[in-house]
Amino acid sequence: MSFPYYDDQLSAERLRQVYEIAPPRVRQYLDAEIRHVLSRVNPSDTMLELGCGYGRVMLPLAGKAAEVHGIDTSLASLHLAQIYLAGRDNVRLACMDAADLGYADHQFDVVICMQNGISAFHIDQRRLIAESLRVTKPGGLVLFSSYTDTFWIPRLQWFELQAQRGLLGEIDYEKTGNGVIVCKDGFTATTVTADDFRRLTVDLGLDTTISEVDSSSLFCEIRIPRFPEHG
């Protein structure tokens, strides 16, 4: 999950600014993602968020789940997360690569990778999914999200605001389109479509659901089968 842009250029306070300047439609999208995940969480669950940043998503999750772990490759973001999540004794933070998790098998009830992290991490997506499945308990759930095609205009407007504030490089409009945003400083933001999710999960043989939330998020939910009972 090591992508220098998020480790250096877009981390900690600068990352928090990205969400502070989000326009109303984007805020609706961000809230809808969290509500969707919370609807899948039980109070007894132990959760893991991949790419937790400064703890934006972990905070509401910690109010429902028994324990929430968050990993990121940015030490600066994790330091801010410690401050942001202060007072929550059921959160755990670690500097770790999502494609090489330092956790034992079958450790978490729910693993999430939200807000297009599956693209934003710029790592092998099949390996990311495989690692997420490995650390999930039998009967557990893995959730990945990306953007819907219909959310293109609000998403682009949000990135334009970020570029105007100097949080991102100037957008290269000649190369931007079809779900891809390219900045002149080398930053590129892609998406994962429903067909992409199907291609990535077709060989898993697991219960997989792809659904739209709020006409903005595309969620891929993978359910891990329970171990067969003996007796």
C-alpha atoms as an extended CHARMM CRD file, in Angstrom:
* protein
*
       231  EXT
         1         1  MET       CA              0.0000000000        0.0000000000        0.0000000000  PROA      1               0.0000000000
         2         2  SER       CA              3.0160000000        2.2300000000       -0.1310000000  PROA      2               0.0000000000
         3         3  PHE       CA              2.2360000000        5.0580000000       -2.5610000000  PROA      3               0.0000000000
         4         4  PRO       CA              4.4720000000        8.1020000000       -1.9410000000  PROA      4               0.0000000000
         5         5  TYR       CA              1.7090000000       10.6050000000       -2.7060000000  PROA      5               0.0000000000
         6         6  TYR       CA             -0.3250000000        9.4570000000        0.2910000000  PROA      6               0.0000000000
         7         7  ASP       CA              2.7350000000        8.8730000000        2.4400000000  PROA      7               0.0000000000
         8         8  ASP       CA              4.0760000000       12.3980000000        1.9110000000  PROA      8               0.0000000000
         9         9  GLN       CA              2.0920000000       14.8610000000       -0.2180000000  PROA      9               0.0000000000
        10        10  LEU       CA             -1.4170000000       13.9160000000        0.8910000000  PROA      10              0.0000000000
        11        11  SER       CA             -1.1720000000       12.7900000000        4.4980000000  PROA      11              0.0000000000
        12        12  ALA       CA             -2.0720000000       13.9480000000        8.0130000000  PROA      12              0.0000000000
        13        13  GLU       CA             -3.3910000000       17.5440000000        8.0910000000  PROA      13              0.0000000000
        14        14  ARG       CA             -3.3690000000       17.8570000000        4.3100000000  PROA      14              0.0000000000
        15        15  LEU       CA             -5.4620000000       14.7010000000        4.0560000000  PROA      15              0.0000000000
        16        16  ARG       CA             -7.8910000000       16.0470000000        6.6300000000  PROA      16              0.0000000000
        17        17  GLN       CA             -8.2560000000       19.2260000000        4.5580000000  PROA      17              0.0000000000
        18        18  VAL       CA             -9.3850000000       17.0790000000        1.6320000000  PROA      18              0.0000000000
        19        19  TYR       CA            -12.4760000000       16.1140000000        3.6300000000  PROA      19              0.0000000000
        20        20  GLU       CA            -13.0080000000       19.5040000000        5.2350000000  PROA      20              0.0000000000
        21        21  ILE       CA            -13.4210000000       21.1620000000        1.8150000000  PROA      21              0.0000000000
        22        22  ALA       CA            -15.7010000000       18.4490000000        0.4180000000  PROA      22              0.0000000000
        23        23  PRO       CA            -18.8580000000       19.9670000000       -1.1160000000  PROA      23              0.0000000000
        24        24  PRO       CA            -22.3190000000       18.8610000000        0.1160000000  PROA      24              0.0000000000
        25        25  ARG       CA            -22.8450000000       16.0940000000       -2.4610000000  PROA      25              0.0000000000
        26        26  VAL       CA            -19.4760000000       14.5840000000       -1.6230000000  PROA      26              0.0000000000
        27        27  ARG       CA            -20.1970000000       14.7960000000        2.0990000000  PROA      27              0.0000000000
        28        28  GLN       CA            -23.4290000000       12.9100000000        1.4050000000  PROA      28              0.0000000000
        29        29  TYR       CA            -21.4320000000       10.2220000000       -0.3960000000  PROA      29              0.0000000000
        30        30  LEU       CA            -18.9140000000        9.9520000000        2.4460000000  PROA      30              0.0000000000
        31        31  ASP       CA            -21.6650000000        9.6610000000        5.0550000000  PROA      31              0.0000000000
        32        32  ALA       CA            -23.5550000000        7.0970000000        2.9750000000  PROA      32              0.0000000000
        33        33  GLU       CA            -20.4750000000        4.8700000000        2.7790000000  PROA      33              0.0000000000
        34        34  ILE       CA            -20.0700000000        4.9180000000        6.5450000000  PROA      34              0.0000000000
        35        35  ARG       CA            -23.7550000000        4.1980000000        7.1370000000  PROA      35              0.0000000000
        36        36  HSD       CA            -23.6030000000        1.2760000000        4.7360000000  PROA      36              0.0000000000
        37        37  VAL       CA            -20.6230000000       -0.2510000000        6.5180000000  PROA      37              0.0000000000
        38        38  LEU       CA            -22.1660000000        0.3420000000        9.9490000000  PROA      38              0.0000000000
        39        39  SER       CA            -25.2420000000       -1.5640000000        8.8070000000  PROA      39              0.0000000000
        40        40  ARG       CA            -23.0030000000       -4.5960000000        8.3110000000  PROA      40              0.0000000000
        41        41  VAL       CA            -21.3330000000       -4.3830000000       11.7390000000  PROA      41              0.0000000000
        42        42  ASN       CA            -22.3300000000       -6.1930000000       14.9320000000  PROA      42              0.0000000000
        43        43  PRO       CA            -21.4610000000       -4.8480000000       18.4050000000  PROA      43              0.0000000000
        44        44  SER       CA            -19.2660000000       -7.9060000000       19.0750000000  PROA      44              0.0000000000
        45        45  ASP       CA            -17.2170000000       -7.5070000000       15.8790000000  PROA      45              0.0000000000
        46        46  THR       CA            -13.4890000000       -6.9360000000       15.6060000000  PROA      46              0.0000000000
        47        47  MET       CA            -12.8200000000       -4.8390000000       12.5070000000  PROA      47              0.0000000000
        48        48  LEU       CA             -9.8990000000       -3.8430000000       10.3100000000  PROA      48              0.0000000000
        49        49  GLU       CA             -9.7680000000       -0.7820000000        8.0740000000  PROA      49              0.0000000000
        50        50  LEU       CA             -7.1850000000       -0.7640000000        5.2920000000  PROA      50              0.0000000000
        51        51  GLY       CA             -5.8220000000        2.7170000000        4.6170000000  PROA      51              0.0000000000
        52        52  CYS       CA             -7.2770000000        4.3630000000        7.7130000000  PROA      52              0.0000000000
        53        53  GLY       CA             -5.5560000000        7.7270000000        7.2150000000  PROA      53              0.0000000000
        54        54  TYR       CA             -6.1740000000       10.0380000000       10.1770000000  PROA      54              0.0000000000
        55        55  GLY       CA             -9.0420000000        7.9070000000       11.5280000000  PROA      55              0.0000000000
        56        56  ARG       CA            -12.0220000000        9.5680000000        9.8250000000  PROA      56              0.0000000000
        57        57  VAL       CA            -13.9040000000        6.2820000000        9.3350000000  PROA      57              0.0000000000
        58        58  MET       CA            -12.5920000000        4.5490000000       12.4290000000  PROA      58              0.0000000000
        59        59  LEU       CA            -14.2560000000        7.0600000000       14.7510000000  PROA      59              0.0000000000
        60        60  PRO       CA            -17.8790000000        6.1430000000       13.9280000000  PROA      60              0.0000000000
        61        61  LEU       CA            -16.9630000000        2.4580000000       13.6350000000  PROA      61              0.0000000000
        62        62  ALA       CA            -15.4970000000        2.5100000000       17.1390000000  PROA      62              0.0000000000
        63        63  GLY       CA            -18.8950000000        3.6090000000       18.4030000000  PROA      63              0.0000000000
        64        64  LYS       CA            -20.4730000000        0.3390000000       17.2740000000  PROA      64              0.0000000000
        65        65  ALA       CA            -17.8510000000       -2.4260000000       16.9480000000  PROA      65              0.0000000000
        66        66  ALA       CA            -16.1000000000       -4.0560000000       19.8910000000  PROA      66              0.0000000000
        67        67  GLU       CA            -12.6380000000       -3.2960000000       18.4800000000  PROA      67              0.0000000000
        68        68  VAL       CA            -11.4120000000       -1.4430000000       15.3920000000  PROA      68              0.0000000000
        69        69  HSD       CA             -7.9210000000       -1.7920000000       13.9330000000  PROA      69              0.0000000000
        70        70  GLY       CA             -6.6020000000        0.6350000000       11.3310000000  PROA      70              0.0000000000
        71        71  ILE       CA             -3.4980000000        0.3940000000        9.1760000000  PROA      71              0.0000000000
        72        72  ASP       CA             -1.7740000000        2.8850000000        6.9250000000  PROA      72              0.0000000000
        73        73  THR       CA              1.6800000000        3.4080000000        5.4380000000  PROA      73              0.0000000000
        74        74  SER       CA              1.8350000000        7.0840000000        6.4190000000  PROA      74              0.0000000000
        75        75  LEU       CA              3.3370000000        7.6040000000        9.8550000000  PROA      75              0.0000000000
        76        76  ALA       CA              2.2120000000       11.2360000000        9.7900000000  PROA      76              0.0000000000
        77        77  SER       CA             -1.4140000000       10.2180000000        9.1990000000  PROA      77              0.0000000000
        78        78  LEU       CA             -1.2250000000        7.5880000000       11.9340000000  PROA      78              0.0000000000
        79        79  HSD       CA              0.1510000000       10.1450000000       14.3750000000  PROA      79              0.0000000000
        80        80  LEU       CA             -2.7890000000       12.4430000000       13.6240000000  PROA      80              0.0000000000
        81        81  ALA       CA             -5.1310000000        9.4520000000       14.0090000000  PROA      81              0.0000000000
        82        82  GLN       CA             -3.8180000000        8.9350000000       17.5380000000  PROA      82              0.0000000000
        83        83  ILE       CA             -4.9160000000       12.4760000000       18.3450000000  PROA      83              0.0000000000
        84        84  TYR       CA             -8.1790000000       12.2720000000       16.3970000000  PROA      84              0.0000000000
        85        85  LEU       CA             -9.1630000000        9.0150000000       18.1130000000  PROA      85              0.0000000000
        86        86  ALA       CA             -7.9980000000        9.9960000000       21.5820000000  PROA      86              0.0000000000
        87        87  GLY       CA            -10.2970000000        8.6810000000       24.2650000000  PROA      87              0.0000000000
        88        88  ARG       CA            -11.3540000000        5.6280000000       22.2660000000  PROA      88              0.0000000000
        89        89  ASP       CA             -9.9130000000        2.6210000000       24.0630000000  PROA      89              0.0000000000
        90        90  ASN       CA            -11.1630000000        0.1190000000       21.4620000000  PROA      90              0.0000000000
        91        91  VAL       CA             -9.0300000000        1.3360000000       18.5300000000  PROA      91              0.0000000000
        92        92  ARG       CA             -5.6300000000        0.0200000000       17.4510000000  PROA      92              0.0000000000
        93        93  LEU       CA             -3.3160000000        1.6120000000       14.8680000000  PROA      93              0.0000000000
        94        94  ALA       CA             -0.3720000000        0.1330000000       12.9540000000  PROA      94              0.0000000000
        95        95  CYS       CA              1.9430000000        1.1150000000       10.1210000000  PROA      95              0.0000000000
        96        96  MET       CA              1.4910000000       -1.6990000000        7.6620000000  PROA      96              0.0000000000
        97        97  ASP       CA              1.1220000000       -2.5590000000        3.9640000000  PROA      97              0.0000000000
        98        98  ALA       CA             -2.3780000000       -3.7760000000        3.0500000000  PROA      98              0.0000000000
        99        99  ALA       CA             -0.8930000000       -6.2810000000        0.6040000000  PROA      99              0.0000000000
       100       100  ASP       CA              1.3620000000       -7.7890000000        3.2710000000  PROA      100             0.0000000000
       101       101  LEU       CA             -0.6160000000       -7.7460000000        6.5080000000  PROA      101             0.0000000000
       102       102  GLY       CA              1.1690000000       -8.6360000000        9.7120000000  PROA      102             0.0000000000
       103       103  TYR       CA             -1.8760000000      -10.3410000000       11.1990000000  PROA      103             0.0000000000
       104       104  ALA       CA             -2.6470000000      -13.9840000000       11.8060000000  PROA      104             0.0000000000
       105       105  ASP       CA             -5.1900000000      -15.8350000000        9.6970000000  PROA      105             0.0000000000
       106       106  HSD       CA             -8.8840000000      -15.4680000000       10.5900000000  PROA      106             0.0000000000
       107       107  GLN       CA             -8.4490000000      -12.5530000000       13.0000000000  PROA      107             0.0000000000
       108       108  PHE       CA            -11.2230000000      -10.1120000000       12.0110000000  PROA      108             0.0000000000
       109       109  ASP       CA            -14.9950000000      -10.2960000000       11.6510000000  PROA      109             0.0000000000
       110       110  VAL       CA            -15.1150000000       -7.4440000000        9.1480000000  PROA      110             0.0000000000
       111       111  VAL       CA            -12.3870000000       -6.0230000000        6.8870000000  PROA      111             0.0000000000
       112       112  ILE       CA            -13.0860000000       -2.8140000000        4.9730000000  PROA      112             0.0000000000
       113       113  CYS       CA            -11.3040000000       -0.8710000000        2.2530000000  PROA      113             0.0000000000
       114       114  MET       CA            -13.3900000000        2.2110000000        1.5750000000  PROA      114             0.0000000000
       115       115  GLN       CA            -13.5140000000        5.2040000000       -0.7290000000  PROA      115             0.0000000000
       116       116  ASN       CA            -11.8090000000        3.5770000000       -3.6810000000  PROA      116             0.0000000000
       117       117  GLY       CA             -8.8130000000        2.4040000000       -1.6790000000  PROA      117             0.0000000000
       118       118  ILE       CA             -8.5800000000       -0.6590000000       -3.9090000000  PROA      118             0.0000000000
       119       119  SER       CA             -7.5180000000        1.7420000000       -6.6920000000  PROA      119             0.0000000000
       120       120  ALA       CA             -5.8930000000        4.4730000000       -4.6240000000  PROA      120             0.0000000000
       121       121  PHE       CA             -3.3340000000        2.1370000000       -3.0270000000  PROA      121             0.0000000000
       122       122  HSD       CA             -1.8070000000        1.4310000000       -6.4690000000  PROA      122             0.0000000000
       123       123  ILE       CA             -0.9890000000       -2.1800000000       -5.5830000000  PROA      123             0.0000000000
       124       124  ASP       CA             -1.9080000000       -5.5590000000       -7.0140000000  PROA      124             0.0000000000
       125       125  GLN       CA             -5.6460000000       -5.7330000000       -6.4740000000  PROA      125             0.0000000000
       126       126  ARG       CA             -5.8910000000       -9.5200000000       -6.4010000000  PROA      126             0.0000000000
       127       127  ARG       CA             -3.1900000000       -9.6790000000       -3.7630000000  PROA      127             0.0000000000
       128       128  LEU       CA             -5.0030000000       -7.0080000000       -1.7470000000  PROA      128             0.0000000000
       129       129  ILE       CA             -8.2150000000       -9.0290000000       -1.8620000000  PROA      129             0.0000000000
       130       130  ALA       CA             -6.4100000000      -12.2660000000       -1.0070000000  PROA      130             0.0000000000
       131       131  GLU       CA             -4.7530000000      -10.7230000000        2.0620000000  PROA      131             0.0000000000
       132       132  SER       CA             -8.0650000000       -9.2730000000        3.2040000000  PROA      132             0.0000000000
       133       133  LEU       CA             -9.7240000000      -12.6700000000        2.9210000000  PROA      133             0.0000000000
       134       134  ARG       CA             -6.8540000000      -14.3820000000        4.7360000000  PROA      134             0.0000000000
       135       135  VAL       CA             -7.2460000000      -12.3300000000        7.8980000000  PROA      135             0.0000000000
       136       136  THR       CA            -11.0560000000      -12.5670000000        7.9620000000  PROA      136             0.0000000000
       137       137  LYS       CA            -12.7870000000      -15.0890000000       10.2080000000  PROA      137             0.0000000000
       138       138  PRO       CA            -15.0730000000      -17.8130000000        8.8490000000  PROA      138             0.0000000000
       139       139  GLY       CA            -18.4960000000      -16.2400000000        8.5250000000  PROA      139             0.0000000000
       140       140  GLY       CA            -16.8950000000      -12.7970000000        8.2950000000  PROA      140             0.0000000000
       141       141  LEU       CA            -17.2700000000      -10.0830000000        5.6890000000  PROA      141             0.0000000000
       142       142  VAL       CA            -14.8780000000       -8.1490000000        3.4480000000  PROA      142             0.0000000000
       143       143  LEU       CA            -16.0420000000       -4.8890000000        1.8530000000  PROA      143             0.0000000000
       144       144  PHE       CA            -14.3660000000       -2.8850000000       -0.8970000000  PROA      144             0.0000000000
       145       145  SER       CA            -15.8080000000        0.2770000000       -2.3810000000  PROA      145             0.0000000000
       146       146  SER       CA            -15.2020000000        2.3820000000       -5.4610000000  PROA      146             0.0000000000
       147       147  TYR       CA            -17.1400000000        5.0790000000       -7.2980000000  PROA      147             0.0000000000
       148       148  THR       CA            -20.1870000000        4.6830000000       -9.5400000000  PROA      148             0.0000000000
       149       149  ASP       CA            -20.0950000000        6.1080000000      -13.0510000000  PROA      149             0.0000000000
       150       150  THR       CA            -22.9410000000        8.4660000000      -12.1360000000  PROA      150             0.0000000000
       151       151  PHE       CA            -20.8010000000       10.1320000000       -9.4640000000  PROA      151             0.0000000000
       152       152  TRP       CA            -18.2140000000       11.3430000000      -11.9710000000  PROA      152             0.0000000000
       153       153  ILE       CA            -19.1320000000       15.0620000000      -11.9460000000  PROA      153             0.0000000000
       154       154  PRO       CA            -19.2210000000       15.5110000000       -8.1200000000  PROA      154             0.0000000000
       155       155  ARG       CA            -16.0200000000       13.5020000000       -7.8470000000  PROA      155             0.0000000000
       156       156  LEU       CA            -14.2270000000       15.6330000000      -10.4540000000  PROA      156             0.0000000000
       157       157  GLN       CA            -15.4680000000       18.8390000000       -8.8170000000  PROA      157             0.0000000000
       158       158  TRP       CA            -14.0710000000       17.6410000000       -5.4870000000  PROA      158             0.0000000000
       159       159  PHE       CA            -10.6830000000       16.9450000000       -7.0640000000  PROA      159             0.0000000000
       160       160  GLU       CA            -10.7670000000       20.3780000000       -8.6830000000  PROA      160             0.0000000000
       161       161  LEU       CA            -11.2550000000       21.9430000000       -5.2500000000  PROA      161             0.0000000000
       162       162  GLN       CA             -8.3030000000       19.9450000000       -3.9380000000  PROA      162             0.0000000000
       163       163  ALA       CA             -6.1360000000       21.1350000000       -6.8360000000  PROA      163             0.0000000000
       164       164  GLN       CA             -7.2010000000       24.7540000000       -6.2440000000  PROA      164             0.0000000000
       165       165  ARG       CA             -6.0980000000       24.4660000000       -2.5970000000  PROA      165             0.0000000000
       166       166  GLY       CA             -2.7470000000       23.0060000000       -3.6210000000  PROA      166             0.0000000000
       167       167  LEU       CA             -3.5040000000       19.6300000000       -2.0740000000  PROA      167             0.0000000000
       168       168  LEU       CA             -3.1660000000       17.9980000000       -5.4830000000  PROA      168             0.0000000000
       169       169  GLY       CA             -1.3580000000       19.0010000000       -8.6270000000  PROA      169             0.0000000000
       170       170  GLU       CA             -3.1030000000       20.8280000000      -11.4640000000  PROA      170             0.0000000000
       171       171  ILE       CA             -5.5630000000       18.5370000000      -13.2330000000  PROA      171             0.0000000000
       172       172  ASP       CA             -4.5480000000       17.4720000000      -16.7250000000  PROA      172             0.0000000000
       173       173  TYR       CA             -7.8930000000       17.6490000000      -18.5220000000  PROA      173             0.0000000000
       174       174  GLU       CA             -6.5040000000       16.1760000000      -21.7280000000  PROA      174             0.0000000000
       175       175  LYS       CA             -5.8080000000       12.9260000000      -19.8850000000  PROA      175             0.0000000000
       176       176  THR       CA             -8.7590000000       13.0620000000      -17.4780000000  PROA      176             0.0000000000
       177       177  GLY       CA            -11.9750000000       11.2020000000      -18.2770000000  PROA      177             0.0000000000
       178       178  ASN       CA            -13.7050000000        7.8050000000      -18.2620000000  PROA      178             0.0000000000
       179       179  GLY       CA            -13.3340000000        7.4560000000      -14.4990000000  PROA      179             0.0000000000
       180       180  VAL       CA             -9.6660000000        8.4840000000      -14.4260000000  PROA      180             0.0000000000
       181       181  ILE       CA             -8.3600000000       11.7650000000      -12.9950000000  PROA      181             0.0000000000
       182       182  VAL       CA             -4.7870000000       12.7010000000      -13.8840000000  PROA      182             0.0000000000
       183       183  CYS       CA             -2.8020000000       15.5430000000      -12.3300000000  PROA      183             0.0000000000
       184       184  LYS       CA              0.2370000000       17.1870000000      -13.9080000000  PROA      184             0.0000000000
       185       185  ASP       CA              2.4030000000       16.3030000000      -10.9080000000  PROA      185             0.0000000000
       186       186  GLY       CA              1.9660000000       12.5810000000      -11.5630000000  PROA      186             0.0000000000
       187       187  PHE       CA             -1.0200000000       11.8140000000       -9.3410000000  PROA      187             0.0000000000
       188       188  THR       CA             -3.5690000000        9.5030000000      -10.9460000000  PROA      188             0.0000000000
       189       189  ALA       CA             -6.9320000000        8.4140000000       -9.5330000000  PROA      189             0.0000000000
       190       190  THR       CA             -8.6770000000        5.4760000000      -11.1650000000  PROA      190             0.0000000000
       191       191  THR       CA            -11.7710000000        3.4410000000      -10.2980000000  PROA      191             0.0000000000
       192       192  VAL       CA            -12.9100000000       -0.1800000000      -10.1400000000  PROA      192             0.0000000000
       193       193  THR       CA            -16.0900000000       -0.9050000000      -12.0790000000  PROA      193             0.0000000000
       194       194  ALA       CA            -18.6670000000       -3.6140000000      -11.3850000000  PROA      194             0.0000000000
       195       195  ASP       CA            -17.1390000000       -5.6760000000      -14.2010000000  PROA      195             0.0000000000
       196       196  ASP       CA            -13.6890000000       -5.1800000000      -12.6630000000  PROA      196             0.0000000000
       197       197  PHE       CA            -14.9440000000       -6.4350000000       -9.2950000000  PROA      197             0.0000000000
       198       198  ARG       CA            -16.4860000000       -9.4800000000      -10.9760000000  PROA      198             0.0000000000
       199       199  ARG       CA            -13.2480000000      -10.1980000000      -12.7990000000  PROA      199             0.0000000000
       200       200  LEU       CA            -11.2390000000       -9.8710000000       -9.5770000000  PROA      200             0.0000000000
       201       201  THR       CA            -13.5220000000      -12.1730000000       -7.5700000000  PROA      201             0.0000000000
       202       202  VAL       CA            -14.8410000000      -14.6970000000      -10.1100000000  PROA      202             0.0000000000
       203       203  ASP       CA            -12.2520000000      -17.3460000000       -9.2240000000  PROA      203             0.0000000000
       204       204  LEU       CA            -12.7270000000      -17.0790000000       -5.4590000000  PROA      204             0.0000000000
       205       205  GLY       CA            -15.7940000000      -19.2960000000       -5.3020000000  PROA      205             0.0000000000
       206       206  LEU       CA            -17.2010000000      -17.1410000000       -2.4990000000  PROA      206             0.0000000000
       207       207  ASP       CA            -20.5290000000      -15.4210000000       -1.9320000000  PROA      207             0.0000000000
       208       208  THR       CA            -19.9690000000      -12.0300000000       -3.5460000000  PROA      208             0.0000000000
       209       209  THR       CA            -22.4320000000       -9.1550000000       -3.8900000000  PROA      209             0.0000000000
       210       210  ILE       CA            -21.9050000000       -5.9850000000       -5.9100000000  PROA      210             0.0000000000
       211       211  SER       CA            -24.2800000000       -3.1220000000       -5.1670000000  PROA      211             0.0000000000
       212       212  GLU       CA            -24.6610000000        0.6420000000       -5.5050000000  PROA      212             0.0000000000
       213       213  VAL       CA            -25.0830000000        2.8960000000       -2.4880000000  PROA      213             0.0000000000
       214       214  ASP       CA            -26.4060000000        6.4590000000       -2.7460000000  PROA      214             0.0000000000
       215       215  SER       CA            -25.7510000000        6.4950000000       -6.5350000000  PROA      215             0.0000000000
       216       216  SER       CA            -22.1650000000        7.2960000000       -5.5850000000  PROA      216             0.0000000000
       217       217  SER       CA            -20.4610000000        4.1950000000       -4.1700000000  PROA      217             0.0000000000
       218       218  LEU       CA            -20.0160000000        0.7940000000       -5.7280000000  PROA      218             0.0000000000
       219       219  PHE       CA            -19.5830000000       -1.8410000000       -3.0160000000  PROA      219             0.0000000000
       220       220  CYS       CA            -18.1740000000       -5.3250000000       -3.4410000000  PROA      220             0.0000000000
       221       221  GLU       CA            -19.0140000000       -7.4980000000       -0.4270000000  PROA      221             0.0000000000
       222       222  ILE       CA            -17.4210000000      -10.9150000000        0.0050000000  PROA      222             0.0000000000
       223       223  ARG       CA            -18.7570000000      -13.3100000000        2.6220000000  PROA      223             0.0000000000
       224       224  ILE       CA            -16.3840000000      -15.9350000000        4.0300000000  PROA      224             0.0000000000
       225       225  PRO       CA            -18.0410000000      -19.3280000000        4.5450000000  PROA      225             0.0000000000
       226       226  ARG       CA            -18.1790000000      -20.7450000000        8.0340000000  PROA      226             0.0000000000
       227       227  PHE       CA            -16.1300000000      -23.8240000000        8.8930000000  PROA      227             0.0000000000
       228       228  PRO       CA            -18.3040000000      -26.9290000000        8.5930000000  PROA      228             0.0000000000
       229       229  GLU       CA            -19.5480000000      -28.1560000000       11.9300000000  PROA      229             0.0000000000
       230       230  HSD       CA            -18.3030000000      -31.4810000000       13.2200000000  PROA      230             0.0000000000
       231       231  GLY       CA            -20.1790000000      -33.9110000000       15.3520000000  PROA      231             0.0000000000
